[in-house]
mmCIF file of C-alpha atoms in Angstrom:
data_model
loop_
_atom_site.group_PDB
_atom_site.id
_atom_site.type_symbol
_atom_site.label_atom_id
_atom_site.label_comp_id
_atom_site.label_asym_id
_atom_site.label_seq_id
_atom_site.Cartn_x
_atom_site.Cartn_y
_atom_site.Cartn_z
ATOM 1 C CA MET A 1 159.596 82.470 0.014
ATOM 2 C CA PHE A 2 157.620 83.499 3.088
ATOM 3 C CA ARG A 3 158.484 87.140 2.389
ATOM 4 C CA ALA A 4 157.138 86.928 -1.166
ATOM 5 C CA LEU A 5 153.934 85.276 0.071
ATOM 6 C CA LEU A 6 153.300 87.993 2.664
ATOM 7 C CA ILE A 7 153.918 90.817 0.198
ATOM 8 C CA THR A 8 151.716 89.187 -2.449
ATOM 9 C CA LEU A 9 148.844 88.660 -0.015
ATOM 10 C CA THR A 10 149.109 92.210 1.344
ATOM 11 C CA ILE A 11 149.061 93.783 -2.126
ATOM 12 C CA SER A 12 146.173 91.544 -3.265
ATOM 13 C CA VAL A 13 144.011 92.383 -0.251
ATOM 14 C CA LEU A 14 144.868 96.073 -0.636
ATOM 15 C CA ILE A 15 143.685 96.021 -4.262
ATOM 16 C CA LEU A 16 140.497 94.144 -3.299
ATOM 17 C CA LEU A 17 139.765 96.626 -0.514
ATOM 18 C CA GLY A 18 140.234 99.522 -2.913
ATOM 19 C CA VAL A 19 137.814 97.990 -5.423
ATOM 20 C CA LEU A 20 135.183 97.374 -2.736
ATOM 21 C CA VAL A 21 135.474 100.861 -1.255
ATOM 22 C CA TYR A 22 135.255 102.441 -4.709
ATOM 23 C CA GLY A 23 132.188 100.322 -5.481
ATOM 24 C CA ALA A 24 130.546 101.445 -2.240
ATOM 25 C CA MET A 25 131.228 105.101 -3.027
ATOM 26 C CA LYS A 26 130.165 104.832 -6.682
ATOM 27 C CA PRO A 27 127.749 101.923 -7.185
ATOM 28 C CA ILE A 28 127.577 100.275 -10.587
ATOM 29 C CA VAL A 29 124.435 101.218 -12.528
ATOM 30 C CA ILE A 30 123.189 98.104 -14.313
ATOM 31 C CA SER A 31 119.719 99.356 -15.253
ATOM 32 C CA SER A 32 117.811 102.620 -15.382
ATOM 33 C CA GLY A 33 114.610 103.641 -16.994
ATOM 34 C CA ASP A 34 110.953 104.476 -16.830
ATOM 35 C CA LEU A 35 107.986 102.212 -16.262
ATOM 36 C CA GLY A 36 106.689 101.112 -19.645
ATOM 37 C CA GLN A 37 103.059 101.946 -19.029
ATOM 38 C CA SER A 38 101.303 104.503 -16.886
ATOM 39 C CA ILE A 39 99.199 103.360 -13.988
ATOM 40 C CA SER A 40 95.682 104.726 -14.232
ATOM 41 C CA MET A 41 93.794 105.194 -10.974
ATOM 42 C CA GLN A 42 90.103 106.028 -11.176
ATOM 43 C CA ASN A 43 89.442 108.620 -8.538
ATOM 44 C CA PRO A 44 87.365 107.241 -5.615
ATOM 45 C CA GLY A 45 85.939 110.669 -4.760
ATOM 46 C CA PRO A 46 86.923 113.275 -2.167
ATOM 47 C CA LEU A 47 86.873 112.465 1.540
ATOM 48 C CA ALA A 48 86.425 116.106 2.536
ATOM 49 C CA ILE A 49 85.182 119.285 0.821
ATOM 50 C CA ALA A 50 85.228 122.801 2.257
ATOM 51 C CA LEU A 51 84.947 126.485 1.464
ATOM 52 C CA VAL A 52 88.232 127.877 2.766
ATOM 53 C CA ASN A 53 88.543 131.654 2.432
ATOM 54 C CA ASN A 54 88.175 132.282 -1.315
ATOM 55 C CA LYS A 55 88.890 128.672 -2.267
ATOM 56 C CA VAL A 56 86.944 125.453 -2.661
ATOM 57 C CA CYS A 57 89.164 122.599 -1.520
ATOM 58 C CA PHE A 58 88.895 118.829 -1.979
ATOM 59 C CA LEU A 59 90.891 116.232 -0.042
ATOM 60 C CA TYR A 60 91.767 112.734 -1.305
ATOM 61 C CA ILE A 61 93.619 109.859 0.325
ATOM 62 C CA TYR A 62 94.976 106.909 -1.640
ATOM 63 C CA ASP A 63 97.699 104.284 -1.420
ATOM 64 C CA VAL A 64 100.228 103.468 -4.093
ATOM 65 C CA SER A 65 101.304 99.838 -4.454
ATOM 66 C CA PHE A 66 104.743 99.165 -5.870
ATOM 67 C CA SER A 67 104.469 95.373 -5.958
ATOM 68 C CA SER A 68 103.862 95.216 -9.717
ATOM 69 C CA MET A 69 106.660 97.600 -10.645
ATOM 70 C CA PRO A 70 110.121 96.530 -11.851
ATOM 71 C CA GLY A 71 112.881 95.868 -9.408
ATOM 72 C CA GLY A 72 110.733 94.248 -6.754
ATOM 73 C CA LEU A 73 110.069 97.299 -4.611
ATOM 74 C CA GLN A 74 108.442 95.211 -1.940
ATOM 75 C CA GLN A 75 112.023 93.946 -1.308
ATOM 76 C CA PRO A 76 114.288 96.804 -2.418
ATOM 77 C CA TYR A 77 117.469 95.025 -1.299
ATOM 78 C CA GLN A 78 117.791 91.744 -3.135
ATOM 79 C CA SER A 79 120.668 89.283 -3.032
ATOM 80 C CA LEU A 80 122.411 89.096 -6.398
ATOM 81 C CA SER A 81 125.696 87.393 -5.472
ATOM 82 C CA ASP A 82 127.895 86.690 -2.475
ATOM 83 C CA LEU A 83 129.917 89.857 -3.080
ATOM 84 C CA TYR A 84 127.393 92.403 -4.358
ATOM 85 C CA TYR A 85 123.744 93.098 -3.677
ATOM 86 C CA GLN A 86 121.138 94.821 -5.802
ATOM 87 C CA GLU A 87 119.812 98.211 -4.717
ATOM 88 C CA ILE A 88 117.172 100.519 -6.196
ATOM 89 C CA ARG A 89 117.932 104.221 -5.971
ATOM 90 C CA ASP A 90 116.511 107.523 -7.184
ATOM 91 C CA ARG A 91 112.950 106.298 -7.231
ATOM 92 C CA ARG A 92 110.578 108.879 -8.625
ATOM 93 C CA LEU A 93 106.813 108.768 -8.779
ATOM 94 C CA THR A 94 105.312 111.435 -11.042
ATOM 95 C CA PHE A 95 101.683 112.380 -10.488
ATOM 96 C CA ASN A 96 99.824 113.584 -13.569
ATOM 97 C CA ILE A 97 96.450 114.754 -12.279
ATOM 98 C CA TYR A 98 93.847 115.436 -14.948
ATOM 99 C CA GLY A 99 90.808 117.581 -14.228
ATOM 100 C CA SER A 100 88.090 119.554 -15.940
ATOM 101 C CA ALA A 101 86.517 122.977 -15.551
ATOM 102 C CA VAL A 102 85.286 125.904 -17.627
ATOM 103 C CA GLY A 103 87.131 129.167 -17.395
ATOM 104 C CA ASN A 104 90.675 130.363 -17.585
ATOM 105 C CA LEU A 105 92.772 127.920 -15.592
ATOM 106 C CA THR A 106 96.050 129.351 -14.357
ATOM 107 C CA ASN A 107 98.581 128.590 -11.676
ATOM 108 C CA SER A 108 96.692 130.952 -9.382
ATOM 109 C CA SER A 109 93.188 129.561 -10.012
ATOM 110 C CA VAL A 110 94.034 125.963 -9.125
ATOM 111 C CA ALA A 111 96.560 124.486 -6.719
ATOM 112 C CA ILE A 112 97.428 120.914 -5.819
ATOM 113 C CA ARG A 113 99.545 119.706 -2.929
ATOM 114 C CA ILE A 114 100.661 116.125 -2.418
ATOM 115 C CA LEU A 115 101.475 115.136 1.153
ATOM 116 C CA GLU A 116 103.080 111.795 1.894
ATOM 117 C CA VAL A 117 102.233 110.211 5.262
ATOM 118 C CA ASN A 118 102.677 106.755 6.743
ATOM 119 C CA THR A 119 99.849 104.274 7.151
ATOM 120 C CA VAL A 120 99.230 105.034 10.834
ATOM 121 C CA ALA A 121 98.869 108.759 10.137
ATOM 122 C CA ALA A 122 96.532 108.006 7.211
ATOM 123 C CA LEU A 123 94.220 105.981 9.461
ATOM 124 C CA GLU A 124 94.194 108.745 12.075
ATOM 125 C CA LEU A 125 93.524 111.288 9.335
ATOM 126 C CA GLN A 126 90.440 109.358 8.234
ATOM 127 C CA ARG A 127 89.216 109.295 11.842
ATOM 128 C CA ILE A 128 89.638 113.086 12.083
ATOM 129 C CA ILE A 129 87.720 113.541 8.816
ATOM 130 C CA LYS A 130 84.810 111.453 10.132
ATOM 131 C CA GLU A 131 84.837 113.428 13.369
ATOM 132 C CA GLU A 132 84.721 116.748 11.507
ATOM 133 C CA LEU A 133 81.916 115.531 9.230
ATOM 134 C CA ASP A 134 79.792 114.612 12.255
ATOM 135 C CA ARG A 135 80.569 117.932 13.909
ATOM 136 C CA SER A 136 79.912 120.078 10.831
ATOM 137 C CA ASN A 137 76.608 118.450 9.816
ATOM 138 C CA LEU A 138 76.475 120.599 6.660
ATOM 139 C CA SER A 139 75.327 117.907 4.268
ATOM 140 C CA LYS A 140 73.825 114.449 4.641
ATOM 141 C CA TYR A 141 74.984 113.394 1.184
ATOM 142 C CA HIS A 142 78.392 114.962 0.586
ATOM 143 C CA PRO A 143 81.535 115.131 2.760
ATOM 144 C CA ILE A 144 81.369 118.902 3.304
ATOM 145 C CA VAL A 145 83.089 120.273 6.418
ATOM 146 C CA THR A 146 83.629 123.749 7.804
ATOM 147 C CA ASP A 147 86.723 125.751 6.967
ATOM 148 C CA GLU A 148 87.964 125.270 10.561
ATOM 149 C CA GLY A 149 87.471 121.523 10.249
ATOM 150 C CA PHE A 150 89.271 121.371 6.905
ATOM 151 C CA THR A 151 92.140 123.425 8.335
ATOM 152 C CA ARG A 152 92.425 120.956 11.220
ATOM 153 C CA ILE A 153 92.461 117.992 8.829
ATOM 154 C CA VAL A 154 95.121 119.498 6.570
ATOM 155 C CA GLY A 155 97.119 120.702 9.570
ATOM 156 C CA TYR A 156 97.369 117.153 10.907
ATOM 157 C CA ALA A 157 98.452 115.891 7.487
ATOM 158 C CA GLU A 158 101.142 118.589 7.337
ATOM 159 C CA GLN A 159 102.326 117.734 10.841
ATOM 160 C CA LYS A 160 102.695 114.029 10.033
ATOM 161 C CA SER A 161 103.890 114.402 6.453
ATOM 162 C CA LEU A 162 107.189 112.855 5.435
ATOM 163 C CA HIS A 163 107.284 114.937 2.263
ATOM 164 C CA ILE A 164 105.193 117.789 0.866
ATOM 165 C CA TYR A 165 105.133 118.417 -2.874
ATOM 166 C CA ASN A 166 103.420 121.713 -3.671
ATOM 167 C CA LYS A 167 105.070 122.671 -6.938
ATOM 168 C CA CYS A 168 102.448 121.868 -9.509
ATOM 169 C CA ASN A 169 102.518 122.912 -13.147
ATOM 170 C CA VAL A 170 99.142 123.560 -14.767
ATOM 171 C CA ILE A 171 98.972 122.775 -18.485
ATOM 172 C CA GLU A 172 95.844 123.473 -20.513
ATOM 173 C CA LEU A 173 94.893 120.709 -22.941
ATOM 174 C CA PRO A 174 92.443 120.721 -25.893
ATOM 175 C CA TRP A 175 88.751 121.084 -25.192
ATOM 176 C CA SER A 176 86.650 117.959 -24.781
ATOM 177 C CA ARG A 177 82.954 117.280 -25.410
ATOM 178 C CA MET A 178 80.932 115.005 -23.142
ATOM 179 C CA VAL A 179 77.185 114.284 -23.006
ATOM 180 C CA VAL A 180 75.648 113.300 -19.661
ATOM 181 C CA LYS A 181 72.048 112.094 -19.357
ATOM 182 C CA ILE A 182 70.355 113.168 -16.104
ATOM 183 C CA SER A 183 66.964 111.897 -14.878
ATOM 184 C CA PHE A 184 64.683 114.162 -12.832
ATOM 185 C CA PRO A 185 62.141 113.108 -10.145
ATOM 186 C CA ASN A 186 59.174 113.962 -12.408
ATOM 187 C CA GLY A 187 60.264 111.242 -14.830
ATOM 188 C CA THR A 188 61.785 113.479 -17.477
ATOM 189 C CA THR A 189 65.361 113.226 -18.669
ATOM 190 C CA ARG A 190 67.673 115.829 -20.058
ATOM 191 C CA ASN A 191 70.988 115.625 -21.854
ATOM 192 C CA PHE A 192 73.693 117.978 -20.624
ATOM 193 C CA ILE A 193 76.479 118.711 -23.100
ATOM 194 C CA PHE A 194 79.761 119.466 -21.371
ATOM 195 C CA ILE A 195 82.255 121.331 -23.533
ATOM 196 C CA GLU A 196 85.191 122.063 -21.319
ATOM 197 C CA PRO A 197 88.963 122.399 -21.339
ATOM 198 C CA LEU A 198 91.101 119.869 -19.548
ATOM 199 C CA PHE A 199 94.006 120.719 -17.316
ATOM 200 C CA ILE A 200 96.874 118.629 -16.092
ATOM 201 C CA CYS A 201 98.741 119.253 -12.884
ATOM 202 C CA ASN A 202 101.894 117.218 -12.385
ATOM 203 C CA ALA A 203 104.168 116.819 -9.398
ATOM 204 C CA THR A 204 106.946 114.392 -8.525
ATOM 205 C CA SER A 205 107.431 112.581 -5.232
ATOM 206 C CA ILE A 206 110.054 110.202 -3.867
ATOM 207 C CA PRO A 207 107.813 107.528 -2.355
ATOM 208 C CA GLN A 208 108.666 105.363 0.612
ATOM 209 C CA GLN A 209 107.440 101.785 0.702
ATOM 210 C CA GLY A 210 103.974 101.441 2.228
ATOM 211 C CA ASN A 211 103.248 105.153 2.526
ATOM 212 C CA THR A 212 99.983 106.896 1.695
ATOM 213 C CA HIS A 213 99.563 109.990 -0.447
ATOM 214 C CA VAL A 214 97.150 112.779 0.480
ATOM 215 C CA VAL A 215 96.087 115.114 -2.333
ATOM 216 C CA GLU A 216 94.709 118.579 -1.576
ATOM 217 C CA LEU A 217 93.048 120.207 -4.594
ATOM 218 C CA CYS A 218 91.868 123.827 -4.312
ATOM 219 C CA PHE A 219 90.042 125.966 -6.895
ATOM 220 C CA ASP A 220 89.249 129.641 -6.815
ATOM 221 C CA LYS A 221 85.753 130.017 -5.409
ATOM 222 C CA ASP A 222 84.674 132.112 -8.406
ATOM 223 C CA LEU A 223 86.052 129.734 -11.045
ATOM 224 C CA LYS A 224 83.274 129.142 -13.576
ATOM 225 C CA ILE A 225 82.325 125.577 -14.452
ATOM 226 C CA THR A 226 79.784 123.847 -16.690
ATOM 227 C CA PRO A 227 76.122 124.843 -16.131
ATOM 228 C CA ILE A 228 74.354 122.654 -13.578
ATOM 229 C CA ILE A 229 70.818 124.055 -13.418
ATOM 230 C CA SER A 230 70.424 127.092 -15.633
ATOM 231 C CA GLY A 231 72.099 127.881 -18.901
ATOM 232 C CA ASN A 232 74.546 130.262 -17.261
ATOM 233 C CA LEU A 233 78.020 129.438 -16.088
ATOM 234 C CA THR A 234 78.094 128.573 -12.400
ATOM 235 C CA SER A 235 81.037 129.066 -10.077
ATOM 236 C CA ILE A 236 82.382 126.110 -8.140
ATOM 237 C CA GLY A 237 81.694 127.961 -4.904
ATOM 238 C CA GLU A 238 78.007 128.146 -5.827
ATOM 239 C CA VAL A 239 78.011 124.388 -6.419
ATOM 240 C CA VAL A 240 79.069 123.750 -2.814
ATOM 241 C CA GLU A 241 76.520 126.241 -1.485
ATOM 242 C CA LYS A 242 73.763 124.600 -3.559
ATOM 243 C CA ALA A 243 74.780 121.192 -2.197
ATOM 244 C CA ILE A 244 74.485 122.448 1.402
ATOM 245 C CA ASN A 245 71.108 124.118 0.821
ATOM 246 C CA ALA A 246 69.720 121.177 -1.146
ATOM 247 C CA SER A 247 70.700 118.814 1.667
ATOM 248 C CA HIS A 248 68.874 120.923 4.260
ATOM 249 C CA PHE A 249 65.705 121.211 2.148
ATOM 250 C CA ASN A 250 65.876 117.697 0.627
ATOM 251 C CA ASP A 251 66.048 119.097 -2.908
ATOM 252 C CA TYR A 252 66.975 115.832 -4.620
ATOM 253 C CA SER A 253 66.905 117.272 -8.126
ATOM 254 C CA THR A 254 69.656 119.748 -7.285
ATOM 255 C CA LEU A 255 71.548 117.113 -5.300
ATOM 256 C CA LYS A 256 71.729 114.810 -8.323
ATOM 257 C CA THR A 257 73.172 117.583 -10.437
ATOM 258 C CA VAL A 258 75.777 118.926 -8.029
ATOM 259 C CA ASP A 259 76.826 115.377 -7.193
ATOM 260 C CA LEU A 260 78.523 115.146 -10.598
ATOM 261 C CA TYR A 261 80.950 117.886 -9.613
ATOM 262 C CA LEU A 262 81.471 117.118 -5.946
ATOM 263 C CA ARG A 263 82.258 113.447 -6.507
ATOM 264 C CA ASN A 264 84.770 113.853 -9.290
ATOM 265 C CA PRO A 265 86.387 117.243 -9.934
ATOM 266 C CA ILE A 266 89.556 115.263 -10.702
ATOM 267 C CA MET A 267 89.018 113.098 -13.765
ATOM 268 C CA ASN A 268 91.972 110.788 -13.386
ATOM 269 C CA ILE A 269 95.380 110.319 -11.808
ATOM 270 C CA ILE A 270 98.214 108.879 -13.878
ATOM 271 C CA LEU A 271 101.260 107.613 -12.003
ATOM 272 C CA ARG A 272 104.594 107.084 -13.687
ATOM 273 C CA TYR A 273 107.558 105.416 -12.015
ATOM 274 C CA SER A 274 111.270 105.769 -12.779
ATOM 275 C CA TYR A 275 114.242 104.161 -11.053
ATOM 276 C CA LEU A 276 117.959 103.318 -11.054
ATOM 277 C CA LEU A 277 119.061 99.725 -10.413
ATOM 278 C CA MET A 278 122.574 99.476 -8.941
ATOM 279 C CA LEU A 279 125.102 96.958 -7.666
ATOM 280 C CA LYS A 280 126.745 97.695 -4.345
ATOM 281 C CA PRO A 281 129.339 95.603 -2.434
ATOM 282 C CA ARG A 282 128.300 94.125 0.867
ATOM 283 C CA LEU A 283 129.637 95.836 3.976
ATOM 284 C CA GLU A 284 130.776 92.578 5.590
ATOM 285 C CA HIS A 285 133.174 91.915 2.692
ATOM 286 C CA ILE A 286 134.721 95.364 3.084
ATOM 287 C CA LEU A 287 135.255 94.676 6.796
ATOM 288 C CA ARG A 288 136.754 91.249 6.037
ATOM 289 C CA ALA A 289 139.171 92.722 3.498
ATOM 290 C CA LEU A 290 140.186 95.379 6.023
ATOM 291 C CA ALA A 291 140.765 92.701 8.686
ATOM 292 C CA PHE A 292 142.902 90.561 6.334
ATOM 293 C CA LEU A 293 144.901 93.636 5.312
ATOM 294 C CA THR A 294 145.605 94.371 8.982
ATOM 295 C CA ILE A 295 146.676 90.767 9.630
ATOM 296 C CA PHE A 296 148.981 90.456 6.601
ATOM 297 C CA THR A 297 150.501 93.879 7.225
ATOM 298 C CA GLY A 298 151.147 92.894 10.844
ATOM 299 C CA PHE A 299 152.854 89.635 9.838
ATOM 300 C CA THR A 300 154.954 91.512 7.287
ATOM 301 C CA VAL A 301 156.120 94.009 9.932
ATOM 302 C CA ILE A 302 156.977 91.183 12.367
ATOM 303 C CA HIS A 303 158.886 89.297 9.673
ATOM 304 C CA TYR A 304 160.774 92.488 8.815
ATOM 305 C CA ARG A 305 161.796 92.893 12.476
ATOM 306 C CA PHE A 306 163.407 89.464 12.570
ATOM 307 C CA ARG A 307 164.908 89.414 9.042
ATOM 308 C CA PRO A 308 165.319 93.018 7.855
ATOM 309 C CA TYR A 309 168.017 92.101 5.304
ATOM 310 C CA GLU A 310 165.369 90.373 3.160
ATOM 311 C CA TYR A 311 163.618 93.729 2.638
ATOM 312 C CA THR A 312 166.611 95.770 1.461
ATOM 313 C CA PHE A 313 165.180 95.831 -2.073
ATOM 314 C CA ILE A 314 162.212 97.820 -0.761
ATOM 315 C CA ALA A 315 164.553 100.413 0.718
ATOM 316 C CA ARG A 316 166.466 100.646 -2.587
ATOM 317 C CA PHE A 317 163.233 101.004 -4.551
ATOM 318 C CA ALA A 318 161.988 103.741 -2.230
ATOM 319 C CA ARG A 319 165.343 105.568 -2.471
ATOM 320 C CA ARG A 320 165.340 105.506 -6.284
ATOM 321 C CA LEU A 321 161.713 106.662 -6.360
ATOM 322 C CA ARG A 322 162.513 109.642 -4.117
ATOM 323 C CA GLN A 323 165.496 110.549 -6.284
ATOM 324 C CA ARG A 324 163.389 110.574 -9.453
ATOM 325 C CA ILE A 325 160.743 112.689 -7.786
ATOM 326 C CA TYR A 326 163.305 115.234 -6.585
ATOM 327 C CA ARG A 327 164.949 115.407 -10.045
ATOM 328 C CA ARG A 328 161.633 116.321 -11.630
#
């Protein structure tokens, strides 16, 4: 009777341990999918602008909150039962960045990098930006820094980045038409008709909870954009130069016009979230099953030492099994 109890308990715990270990190695997927609606973030404007070599670069910093997304990402490990817990894996955050310009947009004429940093690094990055703005003193109205200052800012972000996503696909979309009414200091107003193609640049990150994303957007300096003063196409590099000169000479008419482009070269950022929701056994239950298996196996060995004749059927079974294996 005692022998049968020991063998039954040992086999039962062994099966339970196998199930738990298998579940830990291959968690059970109970839900997977994509967030039902995109999250639209109106762009707050660049924190730094610079002419870097043959590029005009804009720098943005923004946080992404996961509290409203499925799965409770503020608490990624939730208790589901006494044996299993719920875990979210393979989180993906896809950035679809929409922008506008006139000219032939290609992968070489525009580039976007997304750098993921923690909150402490983001605060320090904002301090460095303010320091470089005070040092550069290029514009009183726009966050324009020198190329050395911009390189220092981006270099710090690269140094502290947890992830860097620089593979960005540029997709041209249909042309759009927009009318903007601009008032001039002499009291006159003028309607500017913007007819421009849209582009979308998308990249995917694997976000960590509470981290901040830094976006670096660079255009070719000679990329032509919508007219700002004359009827001719103006390059984006000329826009920055006009902003610097207008700030020095207090040319408010030009400042109002260039402000449209320096505040919002990115029209919108659409974030889309995907995830896998899994069940995974708790580690303490695996350790308990392993401890019980050790105890029951030990008692079985001790019982065998004192009463080996009760286990002769095991020896016969093992002998017959070996014979069948050898015959095959």
